[in-house]
mmCIF file of C-alpha atoms in Angstrom:
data_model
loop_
_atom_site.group_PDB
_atom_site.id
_atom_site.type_symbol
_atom_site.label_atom_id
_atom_site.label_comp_id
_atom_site.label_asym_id
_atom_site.label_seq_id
_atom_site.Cartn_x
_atom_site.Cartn_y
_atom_site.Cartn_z
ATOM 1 C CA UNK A 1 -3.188 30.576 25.609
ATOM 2 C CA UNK A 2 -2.648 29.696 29.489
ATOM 3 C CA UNK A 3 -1.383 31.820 32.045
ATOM 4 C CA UNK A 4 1.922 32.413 31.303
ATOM 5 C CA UNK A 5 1.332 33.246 27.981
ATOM 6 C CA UNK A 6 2.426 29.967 26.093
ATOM 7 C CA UNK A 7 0.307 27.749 23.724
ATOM 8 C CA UNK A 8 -2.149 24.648 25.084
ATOM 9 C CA UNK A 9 -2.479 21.560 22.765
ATOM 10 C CA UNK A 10 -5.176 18.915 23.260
ATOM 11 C CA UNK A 11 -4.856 15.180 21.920
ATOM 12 C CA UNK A 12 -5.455 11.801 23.147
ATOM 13 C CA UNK A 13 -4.779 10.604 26.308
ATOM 14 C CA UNK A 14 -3.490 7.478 25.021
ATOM 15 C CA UNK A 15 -1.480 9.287 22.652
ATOM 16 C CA UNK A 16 -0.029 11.413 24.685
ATOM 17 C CA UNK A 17 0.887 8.691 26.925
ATOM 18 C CA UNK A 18 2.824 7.199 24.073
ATOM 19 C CA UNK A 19 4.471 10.168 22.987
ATOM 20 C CA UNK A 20 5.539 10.878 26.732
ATOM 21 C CA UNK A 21 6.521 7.744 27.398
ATOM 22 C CA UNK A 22 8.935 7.767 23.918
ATOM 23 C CA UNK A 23 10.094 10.851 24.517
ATOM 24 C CA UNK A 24 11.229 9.890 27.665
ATOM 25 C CA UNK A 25 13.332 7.103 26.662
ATOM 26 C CA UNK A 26 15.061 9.614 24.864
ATOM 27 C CA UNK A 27 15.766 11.607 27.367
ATOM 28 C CA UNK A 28 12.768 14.350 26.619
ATOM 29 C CA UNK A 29 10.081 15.301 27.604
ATOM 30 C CA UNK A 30 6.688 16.545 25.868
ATOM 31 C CA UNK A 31 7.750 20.331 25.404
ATOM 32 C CA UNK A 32 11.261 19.344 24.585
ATOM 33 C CA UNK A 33 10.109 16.989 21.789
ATOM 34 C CA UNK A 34 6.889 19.871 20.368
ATOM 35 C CA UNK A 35 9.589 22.795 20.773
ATOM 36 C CA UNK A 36 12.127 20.486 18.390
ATOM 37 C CA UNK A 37 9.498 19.637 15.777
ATOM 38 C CA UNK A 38 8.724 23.326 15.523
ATOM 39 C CA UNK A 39 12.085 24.295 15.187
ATOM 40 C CA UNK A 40 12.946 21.800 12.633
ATOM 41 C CA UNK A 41 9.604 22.627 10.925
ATOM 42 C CA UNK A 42 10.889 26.263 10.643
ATOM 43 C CA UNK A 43 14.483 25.140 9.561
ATOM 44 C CA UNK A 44 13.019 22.992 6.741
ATOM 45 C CA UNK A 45 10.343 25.486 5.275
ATOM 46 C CA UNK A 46 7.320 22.508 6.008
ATOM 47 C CA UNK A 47 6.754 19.274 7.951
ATOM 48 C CA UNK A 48 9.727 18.003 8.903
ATOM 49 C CA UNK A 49 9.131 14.127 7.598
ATOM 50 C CA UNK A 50 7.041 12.988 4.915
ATOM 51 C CA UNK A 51 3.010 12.552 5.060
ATOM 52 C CA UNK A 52 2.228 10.433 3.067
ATOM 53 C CA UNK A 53 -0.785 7.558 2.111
ATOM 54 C CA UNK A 54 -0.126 3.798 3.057
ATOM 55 C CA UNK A 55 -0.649 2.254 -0.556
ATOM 56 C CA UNK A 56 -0.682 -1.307 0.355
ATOM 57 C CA UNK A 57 2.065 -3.373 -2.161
ATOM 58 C CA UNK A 58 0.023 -5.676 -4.570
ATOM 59 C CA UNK A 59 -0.450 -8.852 -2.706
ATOM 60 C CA UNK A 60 -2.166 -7.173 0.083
ATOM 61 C CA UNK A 61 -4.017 -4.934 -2.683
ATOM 62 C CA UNK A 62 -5.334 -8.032 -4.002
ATOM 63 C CA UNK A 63 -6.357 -9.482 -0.870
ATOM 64 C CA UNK A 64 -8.376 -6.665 0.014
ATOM 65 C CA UNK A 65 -10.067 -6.809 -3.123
ATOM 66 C CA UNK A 66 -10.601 -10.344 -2.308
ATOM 67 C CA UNK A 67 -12.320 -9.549 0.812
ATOM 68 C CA UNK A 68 -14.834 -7.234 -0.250
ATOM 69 C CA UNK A 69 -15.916 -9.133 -3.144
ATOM 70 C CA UNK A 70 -16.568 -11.848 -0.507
ATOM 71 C CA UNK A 71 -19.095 -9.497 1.487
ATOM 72 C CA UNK A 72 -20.701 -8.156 -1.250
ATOM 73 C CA UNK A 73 -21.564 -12.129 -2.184
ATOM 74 C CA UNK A 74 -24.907 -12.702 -1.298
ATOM 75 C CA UNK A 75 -23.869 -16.751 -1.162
ATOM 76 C CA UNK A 76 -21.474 -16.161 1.493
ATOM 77 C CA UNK A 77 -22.284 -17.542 4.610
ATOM 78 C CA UNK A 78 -21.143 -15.228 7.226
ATOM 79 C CA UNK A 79 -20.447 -15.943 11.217
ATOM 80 C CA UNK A 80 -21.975 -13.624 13.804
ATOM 81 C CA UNK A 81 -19.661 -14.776 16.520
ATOM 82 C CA UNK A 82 -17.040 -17.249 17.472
ATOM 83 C CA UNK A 83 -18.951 -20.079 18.319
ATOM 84 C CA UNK A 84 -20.813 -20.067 14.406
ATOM 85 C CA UNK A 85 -17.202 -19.577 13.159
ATOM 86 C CA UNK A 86 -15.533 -21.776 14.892
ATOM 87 C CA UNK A 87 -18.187 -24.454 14.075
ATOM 88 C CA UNK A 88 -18.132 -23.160 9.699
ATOM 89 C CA UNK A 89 -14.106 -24.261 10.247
ATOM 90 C CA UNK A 90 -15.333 -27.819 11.370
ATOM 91 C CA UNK A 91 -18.050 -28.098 8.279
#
């Protein structure tokens, strides 16, 4: 708690850039926007919004899966900065 009694939150300072500088552009500001997702939080019974994993769809699945089979080959050559990649494009 501060001085006056009311709650301190710590996060980010890019973050809370962000969130300042959104909230702003809607016409808010920091406390505004925490006191509203509190309030809707109460009014709903839980988060407000849904929380949820970022499955990716099956293309980028697949690519993944691509990928890491490519590290774990022991054949692959691999580039250990721009100038050896750049020069494995021209080969």
């Amino acid at each position: 708690m501060n001085a006056d009694g009311g709650k301190t939150f710590e996060q980010g300072c890019e973050v809370k850039a962000a969130a300042e500088q959104l909230f702003n552009e809607l016409g808010l500001n920091l406390t505004t926007a925490v006191n509203i997702f509190l309030r809707q939080a109460i009014r709903t019974g839980g988060i407000p919004f849904e929380i949820k994993v970022n499955t990716p769809n099956e293309i980028t699945a697949s690519a993944i899966a691509e990928g890491r089979r490519i590290m774990r080959d022991k054949n692959t050559k691999g580039c250990h900065n721009m100038d050896e990649l750049k020069a494995a494009l021209k080969e």
